[in-house]
């Protein structure tokens, strides 16, 4: 599937790649970036998530590619603004609105001034690659790409990869075909590709992810490596949860697991999470960081939102209090599918049934 896509991207100027978690979308995006850069094309490779963007920058920096933009979209757009004559004006407006309504900064100010900067400098991309594309299909961002990309989205060269049905948690309720309709307001001719083989999760993790997420149909073909059973523990009180989390960490480290191989994911920010009560081990909260390189003696903590697009050998999901509703199901799907080798879930008793 992956080879077929890469070969197809050579002959098709615009490609929409659909795939569930673990099907290799980010790996394919990196391979496409290498191909396009080696062809001498100025290429932008963007995602929505700051943490994923930092990881991509670190991974790609060793490739020594030229004429590329890589990382989180907002960080790259602000850099465009900083290199234009509009930076002072943007900064003044940002300071007026950031404290009260930060969404205005991201939804209006950054896109607006980025377009001004692009038009001022005449900057153009020859090729555009979007990873976790379901998060970037929003009009204010597509407007920027439409003037930044040579030929615009209608006639330019691009690849958009995403899980449009199951991971669209930033799209204000839109998912699946509704997101595609938004994209087709900008471009009507493109080739479709699908990645269906789950290359990340063991069979036990993939089956449990599909079961807990409530899928009528499993959205991927399952890896046949059995792996460890998924651990499920239930708690009633917060102190019970904290004790179970501590016991799970002790057990893993006692088995020779490196702390840096363990990621604790939560729907809550660190200060509100059970992980914040753990003082016996060093825990590094990367939720708002672009530096995702853990020290050997540090366990990673992240909100589920911030860890989207990344993976970890061992994942402990904590603070699970509800799995009902589309949003909670999507969050759980994202969290569970991050684990490549071992998954542990700490859930409130009220979700046992």
Short mmCIF file of C-alpha atoms in Angstrom, two decimals:
data_model
loop_
_atom_site.label_atom_id
_atom_site.label_comp_id
_atom_site.label_asym_id
_atom_site.label_seq_id
_atom_site.Cartn_x
_atom_site.Cartn_y
_atom_site.Cartn_z
CA UNK A 1 0.00 0.00 0.00
CA UNK A 2 2.72 2.45 0.96
CA UNK A 3 4.81 1.76 -2.13
CA UNK A 4 1.70 2.08 -4.30
CA UNK A 5 0.98 5.49 -2.79
CA UNK A 6 4.55 6.76 -3.23
CA UNK A 7 4.60 5.63 -6.85
CA UNK A 8 1.16 7.12 -7.42
CA UNK A 9 2.22 10.47 -5.98
CA UNK A 10 4.78 10.79 -8.77
CA UNK A 11 2.10 10.72 -11.47
CA UNK A 12 -0.66 12.56 -9.59
CA UNK A 13 -0.15 16.23 -8.70
CA UNK A 14 -2.77 16.22 -5.92
CA UNK A 15 -3.26 13.25 -3.59
CA UNK A 16 -5.66 12.74 -0.69
CA UNK A 17 -4.50 9.85 1.50
CA UNK A 18 -6.95 8.37 4.00
CA UNK A 19 -5.82 6.03 6.74
CA UNK A 20 -6.64 5.11 10.32
CA UNK A 21 -4.15 5.48 13.17
CA UNK A 22 -1.02 3.38 12.78
CA UNK A 23 -1.22 2.90 9.00
CA UNK A 24 2.01 4.81 8.28
CA UNK A 25 0.73 8.20 7.14
CA UNK A 26 3.49 10.22 8.81
CA UNK A 27 6.18 7.88 7.50
CA UNK A 28 4.78 8.27 3.99
CA UNK A 29 4.68 12.04 4.40
CA UNK A 30 8.37 12.07 5.34
CA UNK A 31 9.23 9.88 2.34
CA UNK A 32 7.27 12.20 0.05
CA UNK A 33 9.12 15.21 1.50
CA UNK A 34 12.47 13.55 0.75
CA UNK A 35 11.40 12.84 -2.84
CA UNK A 36 10.15 16.35 -3.52
CA UNK A 37 13.14 18.05 -1.90
CA UNK A 38 15.52 15.92 -3.93
CA UNK A 39 13.64 17.06 -7.04
CA UNK A 40 14.58 20.63 -6.09
CA UNK A 41 11.04 21.65 -5.11
CA UNK A 42 10.50 24.14 -2.30
CA UNK A 43 8.25 22.08 -0.05
CA UNK A 44 6.15 22.83 3.00
CA UNK A 45 5.42 19.92 5.37
CA UNK A 46 2.98 20.94 8.08
CA UNK A 47 0.80 19.56 10.85
CA UNK A 48 -1.52 21.20 13.39
CA UNK A 49 0.02 19.78 16.55
CA UNK A 50 2.97 21.67 18.08
CA UNK A 51 4.39 18.55 19.76
CA UNK A 52 4.23 16.50 16.54
CA UNK A 53 5.70 19.48 14.68
CA UNK A 54 8.71 19.52 17.01
CA UNK A 55 9.21 15.78 16.53
CA UNK A 56 9.06 16.18 12.74
CA UNK A 57 11.62 18.98 12.81
CA UNK A 58 14.02 16.85 14.84
CA UNK A 59 13.58 13.77 12.64
CA UNK A 60 13.95 15.68 9.38
CA UNK A 61 16.85 17.91 10.45
CA UNK A 62 19.25 14.96 10.11
CA UNK A 63 18.26 14.49 6.45
CA UNK A 64 19.90 17.81 5.44
CA UNK A 65 17.16 18.68 2.96
CA UNK A 66 17.09 22.11 1.32
CA UNK A 67 14.28 24.59 0.70
CA UNK A 68 11.80 23.09 3.13
CA UNK A 69 9.42 24.35 5.79
CA UNK A 70 8.64 21.73 8.45
CA UNK A 71 6.62 21.63 11.66
CA UNK A 72 3.50 23.03 13.26
CA UNK A 73 1.57 25.30 10.94
CA UNK A 74 1.14 28.19 13.37
CA UNK A 75 4.82 28.28 14.31
CA UNK A 76 5.73 28.44 10.61
CA UNK A 77 3.16 31.12 9.83
CA UNK A 78 4.37 33.29 12.70
CA UNK A 79 7.91 32.94 11.33
CA UNK A 80 6.68 34.21 7.96
CA UNK A 81 5.10 37.20 9.69
CA UNK A 82 8.26 37.85 11.71
CA UNK A 83 10.25 38.13 8.47
CA UNK A 84 7.86 40.69 7.00
CA UNK A 85 7.08 44.34 7.69
CA UNK A 86 3.81 43.29 9.37
CA UNK A 87 5.35 41.76 12.49
CA UNK A 88 5.05 44.83 14.72
CA UNK A 89 1.43 45.35 13.73
CA UNK A 90 0.65 41.65 14.26
CA UNK A 91 2.40 41.65 17.64
CA UNK A 92 0.45 44.70 18.78
CA UNK A 93 -2.87 43.13 17.80
CA UNK A 94 -1.89 39.81 19.38
CA UNK A 95 -1.13 41.44 22.71
CA UNK A 96 -4.54 43.11 22.71
CA UNK A 97 -6.45 39.86 22.22
CA UNK A 98 -4.29 36.97 23.47
CA UNK A 99 -5.36 37.07 27.12
CA UNK A 100 -9.07 37.37 26.57
CA UNK A 101 -9.70 35.43 23.37
CA UNK A 102 -6.69 33.38 22.23
CA UNK A 103 -8.80 31.69 19.53
CA UNK A 104 -8.88 35.03 17.70
CA UNK A 105 -5.09 34.91 17.44
CA UNK A 106 -5.14 31.48 15.79
CA UNK A 107 -8.34 31.76 13.76
CA UNK A 108 -7.94 35.35 12.51
CA UNK A 109 -4.73 37.22 13.32
CA UNK A 110 -2.12 34.63 12.34
CA UNK A 111 -3.83 33.60 9.06
CA UNK A 112 -4.52 37.24 8.11
CA UNK A 113 -1.00 38.52 8.71
CA UNK A 114 0.54 35.40 7.20
CA UNK A 115 -1.30 36.11 3.95
CA UNK A 116 -0.14 39.71 4.08
CA UNK A 117 3.44 38.50 4.57
CA UNK A 118 3.20 36.03 1.68
CA UNK A 119 1.83 38.66 -0.68
CA UNK A 120 4.50 41.16 0.41
CA UNK A 121 7.44 38.79 -0.07
CA UNK A 122 6.11 36.89 -3.07
CA UNK A 123 6.97 33.68 -1.25
CA UNK A 124 5.72 30.51 -3.01
CA UNK A 125 5.78 26.80 -2.24
CA UNK A 126 6.24 24.34 -5.09
CA UNK A 127 4.79 21.46 -3.09
CA UNK A 128 2.60 21.14 0.01
CA UNK A 129 2.38 18.14 2.36
CA UNK A 130 -0.11 18.08 5.24
CA UNK A 131 0.07 15.40 7.93
CA UNK A 132 -2.92 14.94 10.25
CA UNK A 133 -4.71 16.80 7.50
CA UNK A 134 -8.12 16.53 9.16
CA UNK A 135 -6.93 19.18 11.65
CA UNK A 136 -5.87 21.63 8.93
CA UNK A 137 -8.96 21.52 6.72
CA UNK A 138 -10.44 24.75 7.99
CA UNK A 139 -11.14 27.77 5.78
CA UNK A 140 -8.74 30.23 7.41
CA UNK A 141 -5.82 27.81 6.96
CA UNK A 142 -6.83 26.69 3.47
CA UNK A 143 -6.99 30.37 2.48
CA UNK A 144 -3.31 30.71 3.43
CA UNK A 145 -2.29 27.61 1.50
CA UNK A 146 -4.29 28.77 -1.50
CA UNK A 147 -2.08 31.81 -1.98
CA UNK A 148 1.17 30.30 -0.65
CA UNK A 149 1.17 27.26 -2.97
CA UNK A 150 2.11 27.86 -6.59
CA UNK A 151 -1.08 27.32 -8.61
CA UNK A 152 -3.20 27.35 -5.46
CA UNK A 153 -4.95 24.30 -4.08
CA UNK A 154 -6.94 23.89 -7.31
CA UNK A 155 -3.96 23.55 -9.66
CA UNK A 156 -0.95 23.23 -7.36
CA UNK A 157 0.89 20.12 -6.18
CA UNK A 158 0.00 18.70 -2.79
CA UNK A 159 -0.47 15.62 -0.62
CA UNK A 160 -2.90 15.65 2.30
CA UNK A 161 -2.86 12.68 4.68
CA UNK A 162 -5.39 12.18 7.45
CA UNK A 163 -7.80 10.11 9.47
CA UNK A 164 -10.90 12.09 8.56
CA UNK A 165 -13.47 9.96 10.39
CA UNK A 166 -11.86 8.97 13.69
CA UNK A 167 -9.38 11.69 14.71
CA UNK A 168 -11.09 14.95 13.72
CA UNK A 169 -11.16 16.47 17.22
CA UNK A 170 -10.25 20.02 16.17
CA UNK A 171 -12.75 20.38 13.34
CA UNK A 172 -15.70 21.83 15.30
CA UNK A 173 -17.91 18.81 14.80
CA UNK A 174 -17.09 18.21 11.14
CA UNK A 175 -15.71 14.84 10.15
CA UNK A 176 -15.60 12.43 7.24
CA UNK A 177 -17.39 13.63 4.13
CA UNK A 178 -18.12 17.06 5.66
CA UNK A 179 -14.38 17.76 5.90
CA UNK A 180 -13.89 16.61 2.32
CA UNK A 181 -16.64 19.01 1.19
CA UNK A 182 -14.73 21.85 2.89
CA UNK A 183 -11.58 20.86 1.01
CA UNK A 184 -13.47 20.62 -2.27
CA UNK A 185 -14.49 24.26 -1.95
CA UNK A 186 -10.83 24.90 -2.87
CA UNK A 187 -9.95 22.00 -5.13
CA UNK A 188 -12.04 19.61 -7.20
CA UNK A 189 -9.54 17.36 -8.95
CA UNK A 190 -7.32 15.03 -6.94
CA UNK A 191 -6.46 11.33 -6.61
CA UNK A 192 -7.58 9.21 -3.66
CA UNK A 193 -5.37 6.69 -1.87
CA UNK A 194 -6.09 4.54 1.15
CA UNK A 195 -3.76 3.02 3.75
CA UNK A 196 -5.49 0.20 5.62
CA UNK A 197 -2.82 -1.99 7.26
CA UNK A 198 -2.13 -1.12 10.89
CA UNK A 199 1.67 -1.24 11.11
CA UNK A 200 2.00 0.16 14.65
CA UNK A 201 -0.20 -1.68 17.12
CA UNK A 202 -0.02 -5.31 18.16
CA UNK A 203 -3.09 -7.44 17.51
CA UNK A 204 -4.25 -7.15 21.14
CA UNK A 205 -3.92 -3.36 21.16
CA UNK A 206 -5.59 -2.93 17.76
CA UNK A 207 -8.55 -5.14 18.69
CA UNK A 208 -9.01 -3.45 22.07
CA UNK A 209 -8.84 0.00 20.42
CA UNK A 210 -11.57 -0.93 17.95
CA UNK A 211 -13.73 -2.44 20.73
CA UNK A 212 -13.47 0.48 23.16
CA UNK A 213 -13.94 3.07 20.43
CA UNK A 214 -17.26 1.50 19.46
CA UNK A 215 -16.52 0.98 15.76
CA UNK A 216 -19.17 -0.90 13.81
CA UNK A 217 -16.42 -1.84 11.37
CA UNK A 218 -12.73 -2.01 12.29
CA UNK A 219 -11.07 0.84 10.33
CA UNK A 220 -7.83 -1.05 9.56
CA UNK A 221 -6.39 -4.46 8.80
CA UNK A 222 -4.87 -5.83 11.99
CA UNK A 223 -1.22 -6.70 12.52
CA UNK A 224 -0.89 -10.40 13.38
CA UNK A 225 1.79 -9.94 16.06
CA UNK A 226 -0.12 -10.91 19.21
CA UNK A 227 1.78 -8.87 21.81
CA UNK A 228 0.99 -8.42 25.49
CA UNK A 229 -2.64 -8.35 26.67
CA UNK A 230 -4.06 -4.89 27.27
CA UNK A 231 -4.13 -4.14 31.00
CA UNK A 232 -7.41 -2.71 32.33
CA UNK A 233 -7.70 -1.47 35.90
CA UNK A 234 -10.68 0.24 37.53
CA UNK A 235 -10.81 2.83 40.31
CA UNK A 236 -13.43 4.53 42.48
CA UNK A 237 -11.55 7.25 44.34
CA UNK A 238 -8.78 9.57 43.14
CA UNK A 239 -6.33 8.21 45.72
CA UNK A 240 -7.09 4.70 44.41
CA UNK A 241 -6.29 5.88 40.88
CA UNK A 242 -3.03 7.45 41.99
CA UNK A 243 -2.00 4.25 43.75
CA UNK A 244 -2.80 2.12 40.68
CA UNK A 245 -0.81 4.47 38.43
CA UNK A 246 2.18 4.33 40.76
CA UNK A 247 1.96 0.51 40.97
CA UNK A 248 1.85 0.26 37.17
CA UNK A 249 4.97 2.44 36.79
CA UNK A 250 6.83 0.46 39.46
CA UNK A 251 5.90 -2.81 37.77
CA UNK A 252 7.14 -1.69 34.35
CA UNK A 253 10.40 -0.26 35.67
CA UNK A 254 10.90 -3.41 37.74
CA UNK A 255 10.74 -5.42 34.52
CA UNK A 256 13.66 -3.43 33.11
CA UNK A 257 11.68 -0.93 31.04
CA UNK A 258 13.45 2.42 30.58
CA UNK A 259 11.47 5.39 31.95
CA UNK A 260 11.76 7.14 28.56
CA UNK A 261 9.85 4.26 26.93
CA UNK A 262 6.77 5.00 29.05
CA UNK A 263 4.22 7.66 28.10
CA UNK A 264 1.35 8.62 30.41
CA UNK A 265 -1.59 10.09 28.49
CA UNK A 266 -4.58 11.86 29.98
CA UNK A 267 -7.59 13.86 28.82
CA UNK A 268 -6.62 16.31 31.58
CA UNK A 269 -3.72 18.76 31.73
CA UNK A 270 -0.85 17.69 33.98
CA UNK A 271 -1.80 19.81 37.00
CA UNK A 272 -5.26 18.20 37.05
CA UNK A 273 -4.06 14.68 36.30
CA UNK A 274 -3.29 11.80 38.65
CA UNK A 275 0.25 11.86 37.18
CA UNK A 276 0.93 15.17 38.96
CA UNK A 277 0.66 13.34 42.30
CA UNK A 278 3.56 11.01 41.44
CA UNK A 279 6.77 12.24 43.11
CA UNK A 280 8.73 8.99 43.20
CA UNK A 281 9.76 9.26 39.52
CA UNK A 282 10.68 12.13 37.18
CA UNK A 283 7.79 12.92 34.83
CA UNK A 284 8.25 15.38 31.96
CA UNK A 285 5.10 17.13 30.74
CA UNK A 286 5.58 17.74 26.98
CA UNK A 287 2.01 18.86 26.27
CA UNK A 288 2.99 22.40 25.30
CA UNK A 289 6.53 21.72 24.13
CA UNK A 290 8.11 21.21 20.74
CA UNK A 291 10.95 19.25 22.39
CA UNK A 292 9.80 15.65 22.75
CA UNK A 293 13.17 14.04 23.46
CA UNK A 294 12.88 12.50 26.93
CA UNK A 295 15.91 11.95 29.12
CA UNK A 296 16.57 8.30 29.93
CA UNK A 297 15.39 8.81 33.51
CA UNK A 298 12.19 10.68 32.59
CA UNK A 299 8.69 9.35 31.96
CA UNK A 300 6.70 11.34 29.41
CA UNK A 301 3.37 12.89 30.27
CA UNK A 302 1.11 14.45 27.67
CA UNK A 303 -2.50 15.33 27.16
CA UNK A 304 -4.09 13.04 24.59
CA UNK A 305 -4.69 16.06 22.34
CA UNK A 306 -1.01 17.00 22.28
CA UNK A 307 0.22 13.44 21.65
CA UNK A 308 -1.89 12.98 18.53
CA UNK A 309 0.29 11.82 15.63
CA UNK A 310 2.99 10.40 17.91
CA UNK A 311 3.59 6.93 19.31
CA UNK A 312 5.28 5.27 22.26
CA UNK A 313 6.32 1.67 23.03
CA UNK A 314 4.38 1.76 26.30
CA UNK A 315 1.31 3.87 27.00
CA UNK A 316 -0.58 4.26 30.26
CA UNK A 317 -3.89 6.08 29.85
CA UNK A 318 -5.07 7.58 33.10
CA UNK A 319 -8.00 9.70 34.34
CA UNK A 320 -10.53 7.89 32.12
CA UNK A 321 -13.94 8.83 33.51
CA UNK A 322 -16.18 8.47 30.46
CA UNK A 323 -16.08 6.67 27.14
CA UNK A 324 -19.55 7.65 25.93
CA UNK A 325 -20.21 10.15 23.17
CA UNK A 326 -18.35 10.76 19.92
CA UNK A 327 -15.77 13.12 21.39
CA UNK A 328 -14.77 10.81 24.26
CA UNK A 329 -14.68 7.85 21.89
CA UNK A 330 -12.39 9.75 19.53
CA UNK A 331 -10.07 10.75 22.38
CA UNK A 332 -9.88 7.16 23.62
CA UNK A 333 -9.18 5.90 20.09
CA UNK A 334 -6.35 8.41 19.69
CA UNK A 335 -4.84 7.54 23.06
CA UNK A 336 -5.04 3.75 22.73
CA UNK A 337 -3.65 3.73 19.20
CA UNK A 338 -0.44 5.53 20.33
CA UNK A 339 0.89 2.32 21.96
CA UNK A 340 3.08 0.09 19.82
CA UNK A 341 3.93 -2.67 22.34
CA UNK A 342 2.03 -2.38 25.65
CA UNK A 343 -1.11 -0.55 26.72
CA UNK A 344 -2.51 0.00 30.22
CA UNK A 345 -5.84 1.74 30.92
CA UNK A 346 -6.90 3.16 34.28
CA UNK A 347 -10.67 3.65 34.16
CA UNK A 348 -13.36 4.76 36.56
CA UNK A 349 -15.71 2.02 37.75
CA UNK A 350 -18.63 3.75 36.03
CA UNK A 351 -17.27 2.70 32.60
CA UNK A 352 -16.77 -0.97 33.49
CA UNK A 353 -19.97 -2.07 31.74
#
